[in-house]
């Protein structure tokens, strides 16, 4: 083996066999191809191959019914590989554990987009370009001032990213690689600035401009925390922790927000608008918003001695879910959660143990030994411990998901561009199975169509 590089994947699906389907209504048998991706890729059939299955020529043909996309591949992708049963996560073939230990966030962002690790000159240019696009138009400041002091930072983020679209109308040229390039650089560069500005607005603090001498994460921390000091020096353990957390959150294949970005992007809108949609999807408590909910749940539990009662309430369906537990894809320990738990230990060694760590550990122990959670394969996900780290870095609870959004922008953009370059992709437009009324004549129940407001 040595240093020999593996052959790059073809990126195409291979036909590996056929599947025979017998229609009991007609006694006809149809043969559909079985397709497979890379060596570890899953198998699938083309849903369109089912369309030939019908009882008469004027029938529409068979579809698949799959609410919440439980078993439907919406695309082929060469970016992220997850084996949910084994707890494996890789970006472009590289194990997440190795990337978290040895890489930087911007190196990972390059890797996600380009498929290979950058050579030094490529990396230098990438870092330079992102560093020099961190400033946002001054009007963005005025725009943010319009929000109330207690506006949720994710609401502000979502609107601010969407607003960027109006500053860069040329970003609509999504089929021009140069236009895509500058949009991607702008988005990666400006997300930390927008995030930090949202934070400063909610604290009533003046906005801090980017400092081009600092690294991506140092600059972000400077824009968040700098007060009157001429040069901000971030705590190195915070810089390291944030870099690792950004890497862990960079991509996660076809999750809710990434699917949203792909679906919105498939209408050929500009990437700023598509990413704003991703931020909106991430905001939800079942997705990125879970990290915020974990701390709210822990605060509600209040004391380690209340954990058994809380677990009983979750199981009895009386309380909420156990936030930070469970995952659509992972049916074993989320590999990111393992790294985060270790990272939390390192951060707590420096800043002191978070007061709620004991509750979190007790919750984890209780759930991992409880038949309800074991039988449903519910394990801690990435969000279970991230909140405790963020809080020890003095980030407010409602800001946690914003940190997630900054990191995930790298994955959203890589997935968006992959979708645009995929010749098989078209505007995303799922089918439905209509279960409503048949045709019926209109018969209004109104006696007054334009009543005066009372
Ligand atoms: N606590 C208690 N029970 C749970 C939990 C939980 N956290 N998660 C799932 N379950 C139960 C469900 O009630 C269901 O039980 P049932 O079979 O008796 O009805 C069973 O486990 C299967 O759960 P589903 O809801 O069908 O799983 P799904 O794949 O749809 O949901 C999700 C995945 C949304 C992540 C879910 O586990 C959840 O809500 N977790 C809490 C929120 C959370 O931590 N989200 C972050 C996910 S990671 C991320 O997005 C970055």
Short mmCIF file of C-alpha atoms and ligand atoms in Angstrom, two decimals:
data_model
loop_
_atom_site.label_atom_id
_atom_site.label_comp_id
_atom_site.label_asym_id
_atom_site.label_seq_id
_atom_site.Cartn_x
_atom_site.Cartn_y
_atom_site.Cartn_z
CA UNK A 1 0.00 0.00 0.00
CA UNK A 2 2.55 2.65 1.18
CA UNK A 3 1.57 6.11 -0.01
CA UNK A 4 -0.18 4.91 -3.14
CA UNK A 5 -3.32 6.93 -3.68
CA UNK A 6 -6.48 4.93 -4.40
CA UNK A 7 -8.03 5.36 -7.84
CA UNK A 8 -10.52 8.23 -7.74
CA UNK A 9 -14.12 7.00 -7.77
CA UNK A 10 -16.02 7.24 -11.07
CA UNK A 11 -18.89 9.05 -9.37
CA UNK A 12 -21.35 6.96 -11.39
CA UNK A 13 -23.84 4.29 -10.43
CA UNK A 14 -23.16 0.75 -11.68
CA UNK A 15 -25.82 -1.79 -12.65
CA UNK A 16 -25.10 -4.88 -10.55
CA UNK A 17 -28.16 -7.02 -11.18
CA UNK A 18 -31.88 -6.99 -11.74
CA UNK A 19 -34.90 -7.16 -9.54
CA UNK A 20 -38.08 -8.89 -10.73
CA UNK A 21 -41.37 -7.44 -9.57
CA UNK A 22 -44.62 -9.31 -10.10
CA UNK A 23 -47.84 -7.29 -10.25
CA UNK A 24 -50.60 -9.41 -8.73
CA UNK A 25 -53.22 -7.26 -10.48
CA UNK A 26 -52.05 -8.21 -13.97
CA UNK A 27 -49.78 -11.21 -13.31
CA UNK A 28 -47.11 -9.36 -15.30
CA UNK A 29 -43.47 -9.46 -14.18
CA UNK A 30 -41.21 -6.44 -14.62
CA UNK A 31 -37.44 -6.41 -14.43
CA UNK A 32 -35.74 -3.34 -12.97
CA UNK A 33 -32.01 -2.68 -12.68
CA UNK A 34 -30.23 -2.79 -9.33
CA UNK A 35 -27.79 0.09 -9.08
CA UNK A 36 -24.84 0.50 -6.73
CA UNK A 37 -22.50 3.38 -5.94
CA UNK A 38 -18.91 3.05 -4.70
CA UNK A 39 -17.45 -0.09 -3.08
CA UNK A 40 -19.42 0.51 0.11
CA UNK A 41 -22.31 2.25 -1.65
CA UNK A 42 -25.88 1.21 -1.00
CA UNK A 43 -28.08 -0.33 -3.64
CA UNK A 44 -31.22 1.15 -5.16
CA UNK A 45 -33.57 0.91 -8.08
CA UNK A 46 -34.62 3.88 -10.14
CA UNK A 47 -38.08 5.00 -9.02
CA UNK A 48 -38.75 5.97 -12.66
CA UNK A 49 -38.32 2.30 -13.65
CA UNK A 50 -41.49 1.58 -11.68
CA UNK A 51 -43.52 3.92 -13.87
CA UNK A 52 -43.90 1.14 -16.47
CA UNK A 53 -45.95 -0.84 -13.91
CA UNK A 54 -49.59 -0.10 -14.66
CA UNK A 55 -52.87 -1.89 -15.24
CA UNK A 56 -53.86 0.07 -18.35
CA UNK A 57 -51.97 2.30 -20.85
CA UNK A 58 -53.71 5.51 -19.68
CA UNK A 59 -52.76 4.96 -16.02
CA UNK A 60 -49.95 7.16 -14.64
CA UNK A 61 -47.85 4.22 -13.45
CA UNK A 62 -46.44 3.06 -10.13
CA UNK A 63 -44.66 5.46 -7.76
CA UNK A 64 -42.99 4.86 -4.39
CA UNK A 65 -44.54 6.35 -1.26
CA UNK A 66 -41.89 7.53 1.20
CA UNK A 67 -42.92 10.25 3.68
CA UNK A 68 -39.88 11.97 5.23
CA UNK A 69 -37.57 10.26 2.72
CA UNK A 70 -37.02 7.30 5.04
CA UNK A 71 -35.69 5.13 2.22
CA UNK A 72 -35.25 7.30 -0.85
CA UNK A 73 -31.92 8.45 -2.29
CA UNK A 74 -32.53 11.90 -3.78
CA UNK A 75 -29.09 12.07 -5.38
CA UNK A 76 -25.78 10.34 -5.83
CA UNK A 77 -22.96 12.04 -3.97
CA UNK A 78 -19.21 11.58 -3.59
CA UNK A 79 -18.84 13.98 -0.64
CA UNK A 80 -19.73 12.27 2.65
CA UNK A 81 -20.02 8.61 3.58
CA UNK A 82 -21.92 7.47 6.67
CA UNK A 83 -22.36 3.91 7.90
CA UNK A 84 -25.00 4.44 10.56
CA UNK A 85 -24.80 0.93 12.00
CA UNK A 86 -21.03 0.98 12.42
CA UNK A 87 -20.84 4.65 13.43
CA UNK A 88 -18.55 5.63 10.53
CA UNK A 89 -18.32 9.13 9.06
CA UNK A 90 -15.89 10.11 6.30
CA UNK A 91 -15.51 13.23 4.18
CA UNK A 92 -14.28 12.32 0.68
CA UNK A 93 -12.98 9.03 2.11
CA UNK A 94 -11.07 10.53 5.05
CA UNK A 95 -12.25 9.35 8.52
CA UNK A 96 -13.72 12.18 10.62
CA UNK A 97 -11.42 11.21 13.52
CA UNK A 98 -8.31 11.88 11.42
CA UNK A 99 -9.65 15.13 9.99
CA UNK A 100 -10.61 16.38 13.46
CA UNK A 101 -7.15 15.60 14.77
CA UNK A 102 -4.93 16.69 11.89
CA UNK A 103 -6.77 19.10 9.62
CA UNK A 104 -8.02 22.69 9.69
CA UNK A 105 -11.57 23.80 8.97
CA UNK A 106 -10.61 25.62 5.78
CA UNK A 107 -8.64 22.59 4.55
CA UNK A 108 -11.77 20.50 5.14
CA UNK A 109 -13.93 23.10 3.38
CA UNK A 110 -11.61 22.84 0.34
CA UNK A 111 -11.68 19.04 0.52
CA UNK A 112 -15.48 18.92 0.64
CA UNK A 113 -15.78 21.15 -2.38
CA UNK A 114 -12.94 19.85 -4.52
CA UNK A 115 -12.78 16.18 -3.61
CA UNK A 116 -9.03 16.16 -2.85
CA UNK A 117 -6.88 17.74 -0.17
CA UNK A 118 -5.40 21.07 -1.29
CA UNK A 119 -1.73 21.43 -2.24
CA UNK A 120 0.02 24.24 -0.32
CA UNK A 121 -0.36 26.93 -3.08
CA UNK A 122 -4.05 26.06 -3.48
CA UNK A 123 -4.57 26.24 0.26
CA UNK A 124 -2.70 29.53 0.56
CA UNK A 125 -4.87 31.13 -2.12
CA UNK A 126 -8.06 29.68 -0.59
CA UNK A 127 -7.19 31.03 2.87
CA UNK A 128 -6.14 34.39 1.41
CA UNK A 129 -9.33 34.78 -0.64
CA UNK A 130 -11.60 33.82 2.26
CA UNK A 131 -9.71 36.11 4.64
CA UNK A 132 -10.04 39.07 2.25
CA UNK A 133 -13.78 38.64 1.74
CA UNK A 134 -14.78 38.68 5.39
CA UNK A 135 -16.05 42.25 5.35
CA UNK A 136 -19.76 42.81 4.76
CA UNK A 137 -21.38 45.85 3.15
CA UNK A 138 -21.99 48.60 5.71
CA UNK A 139 -25.72 48.46 4.96
CA UNK A 140 -25.78 44.99 6.56
CA UNK A 141 -25.06 46.72 9.85
CA UNK A 142 -28.07 48.99 9.37
CA UNK A 143 -30.12 45.98 8.34
CA UNK A 144 -29.20 44.12 11.55
CA UNK A 145 -29.95 47.19 13.66
CA UNK A 146 -33.58 46.75 12.55
CA UNK A 147 -33.92 43.61 14.67
CA UNK A 148 -35.16 43.82 18.23
CA UNK A 149 -32.56 43.30 20.94
CA UNK A 150 -34.05 39.90 21.84
CA UNK A 151 -34.37 38.55 18.29
CA UNK A 152 -33.16 34.95 18.07
CA UNK A 153 -29.72 34.98 16.41
CA UNK A 154 -30.78 32.19 14.01
CA UNK A 155 -33.67 34.35 12.77
CA UNK A 156 -31.22 37.18 12.24
CA UNK A 157 -28.71 34.87 10.51
CA UNK A 158 -31.31 33.47 8.17
CA UNK A 159 -32.46 36.93 7.12
CA UNK A 160 -28.93 38.35 6.89
CA UNK A 161 -27.73 35.54 4.59
CA UNK A 162 -30.81 35.99 2.40
CA UNK A 163 -30.12 39.74 2.35
CA UNK A 164 -26.61 39.12 0.98
CA UNK A 165 -28.27 37.86 -2.19
CA UNK A 166 -29.44 41.41 -2.88
CA UNK A 167 -25.87 42.73 -2.55
CA UNK A 168 -24.50 40.28 -5.13
CA UNK A 169 -27.03 40.09 -7.99
CA UNK A 170 -24.34 38.55 -10.24
CA UNK A 171 -24.45 35.45 -7.99
CA UNK A 172 -27.44 34.40 -10.11
CA UNK A 173 -24.96 33.25 -12.79
CA UNK A 174 -24.74 29.86 -11.17
CA UNK A 175 -23.66 28.10 -14.37
CA UNK A 176 -20.52 30.26 -14.59
CA UNK A 177 -17.76 28.53 -12.58
CA UNK A 178 -16.06 31.88 -11.81
CA UNK A 179 -19.30 33.29 -10.40
CA UNK A 180 -19.82 30.17 -8.31
CA UNK A 181 -16.27 30.43 -7.07
CA UNK A 182 -16.60 33.97 -5.77
CA UNK A 183 -20.02 33.27 -4.24
CA UNK A 184 -18.63 30.26 -2.38
CA UNK A 185 -15.67 32.30 -1.11
CA UNK A 186 -17.96 35.15 -0.07
CA UNK A 187 -20.32 32.87 1.81
CA UNK A 188 -17.55 31.03 3.68
CA UNK A 189 -15.87 34.36 4.45
CA UNK A 190 -18.93 36.31 5.55
CA UNK A 191 -20.79 33.72 7.61
CA UNK A 192 -18.54 34.23 10.69
CA UNK A 193 -18.86 38.02 10.30
CA UNK A 194 -22.66 37.84 10.10
CA UNK A 195 -22.75 35.41 13.04
CA UNK A 196 -20.54 37.65 15.17
CA UNK A 197 -22.57 40.75 14.22
CA UNK A 198 -25.80 38.97 15.25
CA UNK A 199 -24.19 38.17 18.60
CA UNK A 200 -22.97 41.75 19.15
CA UNK A 201 -26.40 43.12 18.23
CA UNK A 202 -28.14 40.91 20.78
CA UNK A 203 -25.64 42.03 23.43
CA UNK A 204 -25.95 45.70 22.46
CA UNK A 205 -22.23 45.81 21.73
CA UNK A 206 -20.53 47.63 18.83
CA UNK A 207 -19.72 45.50 15.80
CA UNK A 208 -16.09 44.43 15.53
CA UNK A 209 -14.64 44.37 12.03
CA UNK A 210 -12.68 41.36 10.77
CA UNK A 211 -8.94 41.23 11.42
CA UNK A 212 -7.13 39.83 8.39
CA UNK A 213 -4.07 38.89 10.45
CA UNK A 214 -6.01 36.22 12.29
CA UNK A 215 -6.98 32.68 11.31
CA UNK A 216 -10.61 31.86 10.43
CA UNK A 217 -11.59 30.78 13.95
CA UNK A 218 -9.40 33.35 15.77
CA UNK A 219 -10.95 36.10 13.68
CA UNK A 220 -14.42 34.83 14.50
CA UNK A 221 -13.67 34.80 18.22
CA UNK A 222 -12.19 38.28 17.92
CA UNK A 223 -15.35 39.63 16.24
CA UNK A 224 -17.44 38.01 18.97
CA UNK A 225 -15.46 38.87 22.09
CA UNK A 226 -13.08 41.79 21.46
CA UNK A 227 -13.68 44.83 23.61
CA UNK A 228 -11.20 47.72 23.91
CA UNK A 229 -7.98 45.75 23.44
CA UNK A 230 -6.10 46.75 20.26
CA UNK A 231 -5.42 43.13 19.30
CA UNK A 232 -7.58 40.23 20.41
CA UNK A 233 -5.79 37.12 21.58
CA UNK A 234 -8.13 34.16 21.77
CA UNK A 235 -7.62 31.39 24.30
CA UNK A 236 -5.73 28.74 22.24
CA UNK A 237 -7.85 25.91 23.67
CA UNK A 238 -11.00 27.73 22.47
CA UNK A 239 -9.47 28.20 19.02
CA UNK A 240 -8.60 24.50 18.85
CA UNK A 241 -12.01 23.43 20.15
CA UNK A 242 -13.88 25.65 17.69
CA UNK A 243 -11.73 24.45 14.78
CA UNK A 244 -12.56 20.82 15.69
CA UNK A 245 -16.26 21.54 16.21
CA UNK A 246 -16.41 23.31 12.84
CA UNK A 247 -14.78 20.27 11.18
CA UNK A 248 -17.24 17.88 12.86
CA UNK A 249 -20.20 19.98 11.71
CA UNK A 250 -18.95 20.68 8.20
CA UNK A 251 -21.06 18.12 6.35
CA UNK A 252 -23.39 15.24 7.03
CA UNK A 253 -24.72 14.15 3.62
CA UNK A 254 -28.45 14.46 2.88
CA UNK A 255 -29.78 15.76 6.22
CA UNK A 256 -32.78 18.09 6.48
CA UNK A 257 -30.92 21.38 5.88
CA UNK A 258 -28.68 20.01 3.12
CA UNK A 259 -31.69 18.55 1.33
CA UNK A 260 -33.33 21.97 1.71
CA UNK A 261 -30.29 23.69 0.15
CA UNK A 262 -30.26 21.21 -2.72
CA UNK A 263 -34.01 21.52 -3.30
CA UNK A 264 -33.95 25.33 -3.22
CA UNK A 265 -30.78 25.42 -5.34
CA UNK A 266 -32.39 23.12 -7.90
CA UNK A 267 -34.68 26.00 -8.87
CA UNK A 268 -31.43 27.69 -10.01
CA UNK A 269 -31.71 30.50 -7.49
CA UNK A 270 -28.49 32.17 -6.30
CA UNK A 271 -26.49 30.38 -3.55
CA UNK A 272 -27.11 33.07 -0.92
CA UNK A 273 -30.84 32.39 -1.11
CA UNK A 274 -30.29 28.61 -1.09
CA UNK A 275 -28.01 28.80 1.97
CA UNK A 276 -30.56 31.01 3.76
CA UNK A 277 -32.99 28.11 3.31
CA UNK A 278 -30.41 25.79 4.86
CA UNK A 279 -30.09 28.08 7.87
CA UNK A 280 -33.88 28.04 8.28
CA UNK A 281 -34.00 24.24 8.21
CA UNK A 282 -31.10 23.97 10.65
CA UNK A 283 -32.88 26.26 13.12
CA UNK A 284 -35.50 23.59 13.97
CA UNK A 285 -35.21 21.79 17.33
CA UNK A 286 -35.15 18.34 15.70
CA UNK A 287 -32.11 19.34 13.63
CA UNK A 288 -29.37 21.88 14.48
CA UNK A 289 -31.54 23.54 17.09
CA UNK A 290 -31.16 20.42 19.24
CA UNK A 291 -27.89 21.68 20.77
CA UNK A 292 -29.79 24.61 22.27
CA UNK A 293 -32.59 22.32 23.44
CA UNK A 294 -30.13 19.98 25.21
CA UNK A 295 -29.07 22.75 27.57
CA UNK A 296 -32.65 23.88 28.13
CA UNK A 297 -33.55 20.26 28.97
CA UNK A 298 -30.61 19.95 31.36
CA UNK A 299 -31.61 23.22 33.06
CA UNK A 300 -35.13 21.86 33.46
CA UNK A 301 -33.81 18.64 35.05
CA UNK A 302 -31.86 20.84 37.42
CA UNK A 303 -30.12 18.17 39.48
CA UNK A 304 -28.57 14.73 38.79
CA UNK A 305 -31.00 13.17 41.24
CA UNK A 306 -33.92 14.14 38.95
CA UNK A 307 -32.52 12.18 35.99
CA UNK A 308 -34.41 8.88 36.61
CA UNK A 309 -37.73 10.76 36.86
CA UNK A 310 -36.98 12.67 33.66
CA UNK A 311 -36.06 9.47 31.79
CA UNK A 312 -39.34 7.89 32.96
CA UNK A 313 -41.27 10.89 31.65
CA UNK A 314 -39.54 10.66 28.26
CA UNK A 315 -40.36 6.96 28.05
CA UNK A 316 -43.94 7.50 29.11
CA UNK A 317 -44.34 10.13 26.39
CA UNK A 318 -45.18 12.72 29.06
CA UNK A 319 -42.08 14.84 28.77
CA UNK A 320 -40.22 15.94 25.67
CA UNK A 321 -37.83 13.66 23.80
CA UNK A 322 -34.37 13.17 25.21
CA UNK A 323 -32.77 15.96 23.19
CA UNK A 324 -29.34 15.20 21.75
CA UNK A 325 -30.26 11.53 21.50
CA UNK A 326 -31.28 9.56 18.45
CA UNK A 327 -30.51 10.00 14.79
CA UNK A 328 -32.18 9.08 11.53
CA UNK A 329 -28.99 7.49 10.21
CA UNK A 330 -26.84 6.52 13.21
CA UNK A 331 -28.04 3.42 14.95
CA UNK A 332 -24.93 3.31 17.11
CA UNK A 333 -22.82 5.97 18.86
CA UNK A 334 -22.47 9.04 16.60
CA UNK A 335 -18.68 9.17 15.89
CA UNK A 336 -18.78 12.96 16.23
CA UNK A 337 -20.29 12.67 19.72
CA UNK A 338 -17.30 10.55 20.81
CA UNK A 339 -14.87 13.23 19.63
CA UNK A 340 -16.95 16.00 21.23
CA UNK A 341 -17.04 14.19 24.57
CA UNK A 342 -13.24 13.91 24.57
CA UNK A 343 -12.93 17.54 23.52
CA UNK A 344 -15.22 18.60 26.36
CA UNK A 345 -12.81 16.97 28.82
CA UNK A 346 -9.91 18.97 27.36
CA UNK A 347 -11.82 22.26 27.48
CA UNK A 348 -13.08 21.65 31.02
CA UNK A 349 -9.49 20.97 32.17
CA UNK A 350 -8.72 24.57 31.25
CA UNK A 351 -11.91 26.44 32.14
CA UNK A 352 -13.27 24.19 34.89
CA UNK A 353 -15.95 21.53 34.72
CA UNK A 354 -19.34 22.71 33.50
CA UNK A 355 -21.83 22.59 36.34
CA UNK A 356 -24.28 20.56 34.25
CA UNK A 357 -21.79 17.96 33.02
CA UNK A 358 -22.81 15.65 35.83
CA UNK A 359 -26.45 15.75 34.71
CA UNK A 360 -25.41 15.08 31.10
CA UNK A 361 -23.22 12.13 32.09
CA UNK A 362 -25.97 10.71 34.26
CA UNK A 363 -28.52 11.11 31.46
CA UNK A 364 -26.21 9.35 29.02
CA UNK A 365 -25.50 6.52 31.43
CA UNK A 366 -29.18 6.08 32.27
CA UNK A 367 -30.25 6.06 28.62
CA UNK A 368 -27.50 3.72 27.43
CA UNK A 369 -28.59 1.18 30.04
CA UNK A 370 -32.31 1.50 29.53
CA UNK A 371 -34.27 -0.99 27.44
CA UNK A 372 -36.37 1.80 25.82
CA UNK A 373 -33.33 3.56 24.36
CA UNK A 374 -31.31 0.38 23.71
CA UNK A 375 -34.10 -1.34 21.77
CA UNK A 376 -34.64 1.78 19.63
CA UNK A 377 -30.89 2.18 19.09
CA UNK A 378 -30.93 5.70 20.52
CA UNK A 379 -27.42 6.98 21.26
CA UNK A 380 -26.02 10.45 21.92
CA UNK A 381 -25.73 12.50 18.73
CA UNK A 382 -23.29 15.32 18.00
CA UNK A 383 -25.47 17.85 19.80
CA UNK A 384 -25.49 16.14 23.18
CA UNK A 385 -22.20 17.55 24.45
CA UNK A 386 -21.49 20.48 22.09
CA UNK A 387 -23.71 22.84 24.09
CA UNK A 388 -21.69 22.26 27.25
CA UNK A 389 -18.49 23.18 25.41
CA UNK A 390 -20.04 26.25 23.81
CA UNK A 391 -21.34 27.40 27.17
CA UNK A 392 -17.95 27.00 28.80
CA UNK A 393 -16.64 29.29 26.05
CA UNK A 394 -19.30 31.81 27.20
CA UNK A 395 -21.49 31.55 24.09
CA UNK A 396 -25.15 32.13 24.97
CA UNK A 397 -27.48 29.15 24.50
CA UNK A 398 -29.43 30.66 21.62
CA UNK A 399 -26.18 31.17 19.71
CA UNK A 400 -25.20 27.48 19.52
CA UNK A 401 -27.07 26.73 16.32
CA UNK A 402 -25.48 29.76 14.66
CA UNK A 403 -22.07 28.17 15.25
CA UNK A 404 -23.37 25.04 13.58
CA UNK A 405 -24.61 27.08 10.61
CA UNK A 406 -21.21 28.75 10.11
CA UNK A 407 -19.54 25.34 9.87
CA UNK A 408 -22.26 23.60 7.83
CA UNK A 409 -22.09 26.32 5.16
CA UNK A 410 -18.99 24.51 3.82
CA UNK A 411 -20.97 21.28 3.34
CA UNK A 412 -24.07 23.03 1.99
CA UNK A 413 -21.95 24.77 -0.66
CA UNK A 414 -20.13 21.58 -1.68
CA UNK A 415 -23.47 19.75 -1.97
CA UNK A 416 -25.06 22.66 -3.86
CA UNK A 417 -22.26 22.70 -6.43
CA UNK A 418 -22.28 18.91 -6.77
CA UNK A 419 -26.01 19.09 -7.45
CA UNK A 420 -25.52 21.77 -10.14
CA UNK A 421 -22.83 19.70 -11.87
CA UNK A 422 -24.91 16.51 -11.79
CA UNK A 423 -26.42 16.12 -15.25
CA UNK A 424 -29.19 13.89 -13.88
CA UNK A 425 -30.50 16.55 -11.49
CA UNK A 426 -33.48 18.74 -12.35
CA UNK A 427 -35.72 20.99 -10.32
CA UNK A 428 -36.70 19.05 -7.18
CA UNK A 429 -40.36 18.25 -7.39
CA UNK A 430 -41.64 15.29 -5.35
CA UNK A 431 -44.84 13.50 -6.30
CA UNK A 432 -47.82 13.07 -4.01
CA UNK A 433 -50.52 10.48 -3.69
CA UNK A 434 -53.74 12.40 -3.76
CA UNK A 435 -56.22 11.24 -1.10
CA UNK A 436 -58.75 14.09 -1.27
CA UNK A 437 -62.20 14.49 -2.87
CA UNK A 438 -62.98 13.55 -6.44
CA UNK A 439 -64.43 16.34 -8.61
CA UNK A 440 -67.46 18.12 -7.09
CA UNK A 441 -69.40 21.22 -8.21
CA UNK A 442 -68.74 24.55 -6.45
CA UNK A 443 -71.63 25.51 -4.13
CA UNK A 444 -70.72 28.46 -1.87
CA UNK A 445 -71.93 28.49 1.71
CA UNK A 446 -71.52 32.30 1.94
CA UNK A 447 -74.38 34.77 1.91
CA UNK A 448 -72.09 37.85 1.91
CA UNK A 449 -68.78 37.59 -0.02
CA UNK A 450 -67.29 40.94 1.10
CA UNK A 451 -68.41 41.47 4.71
CA UNK A 452 -67.23 44.60 6.56
CA UNK A 453 -64.63 43.89 9.25
CA UNK A 454 -66.33 43.93 12.66
N1 LIG B 1 -35.91 10.56 22.95
C1 LIG B 1 -36.87 9.63 23.18
N2 LIG B 1 -37.37 8.82 22.21
C2 LIG B 1 -36.87 8.97 20.98
C3 LIG B 1 -35.87 9.92 20.67
C4 LIG B 1 -35.39 10.74 21.72
N3 LIG B 1 -34.44 11.64 21.51
N4 LIG B 1 -35.58 9.84 19.35
C5 LIG B 1 -36.36 8.89 18.85
N5 LIG B 1 -37.14 8.36 19.82
C6 LIG B 1 -38.09 7.24 19.69
C7 LIG B 1 -39.33 7.66 18.93
O1 LIG B 1 -40.34 8.14 19.78
C8 LIG B 1 -39.71 6.36 18.27
O2 LIG B 1 -40.28 5.53 19.22
P1 LIG B 1 -41.51 4.53 18.81
O3 LIG B 1 -40.91 3.58 17.83
O4 LIG B 1 -41.93 3.91 20.10
O5 LIG B 1 -42.56 5.40 18.20
C9 LIG B 1 -38.37 5.73 17.90
O6 LIG B 1 -37.45 6.24 18.89
C10 LIG B 1 -37.89 6.05 16.50
O7 LIG B 1 -37.78 7.47 16.38
P2 LIG B 1 -38.20 8.30 15.12
O8 LIG B 1 -38.80 9.60 15.58
O9 LIG B 1 -39.00 7.48 14.17
O10 LIG B 1 -36.77 8.55 14.47
P3 LIG B 1 -36.43 9.61 13.36
O11 LIG B 1 -35.34 9.03 12.55
O12 LIG B 1 -37.65 10.07 12.63
O13 LIG B 1 -35.92 10.88 14.20
C11 LIG B 1 -34.55 12.42 15.30
C12 LIG B 1 -34.60 11.23 14.35
C13 LIG B 1 -35.41 13.56 14.74
C14 LIG B 1 -33.11 12.91 15.38
C15 LIG B 1 -35.06 11.96 16.69
O14 LIG B 1 -34.22 10.94 17.20
C16 LIG B 1 -35.12 13.12 17.68
O15 LIG B 1 -36.10 13.86 17.68
N6 LIG B 1 -34.06 13.33 18.53
C17 LIG B 1 -34.03 14.44 19.45
C18 LIG B 1 -33.64 15.72 18.71
C19 LIG B 1 -32.20 15.73 18.32
O16 LIG B 1 -31.31 15.45 19.14
N7 LIG B 1 -31.95 16.13 17.08
C20 LIG B 1 -30.58 16.28 16.55
C21 LIG B 1 -30.28 15.26 15.52
S1 LIG B 1 -28.61 15.46 14.99
C22 LIG B 1 -28.69 16.77 13.96
O17 LIG B 1 -29.66 17.06 13.31
C23 LIG B 1 -27.52 17.58 13.87
#
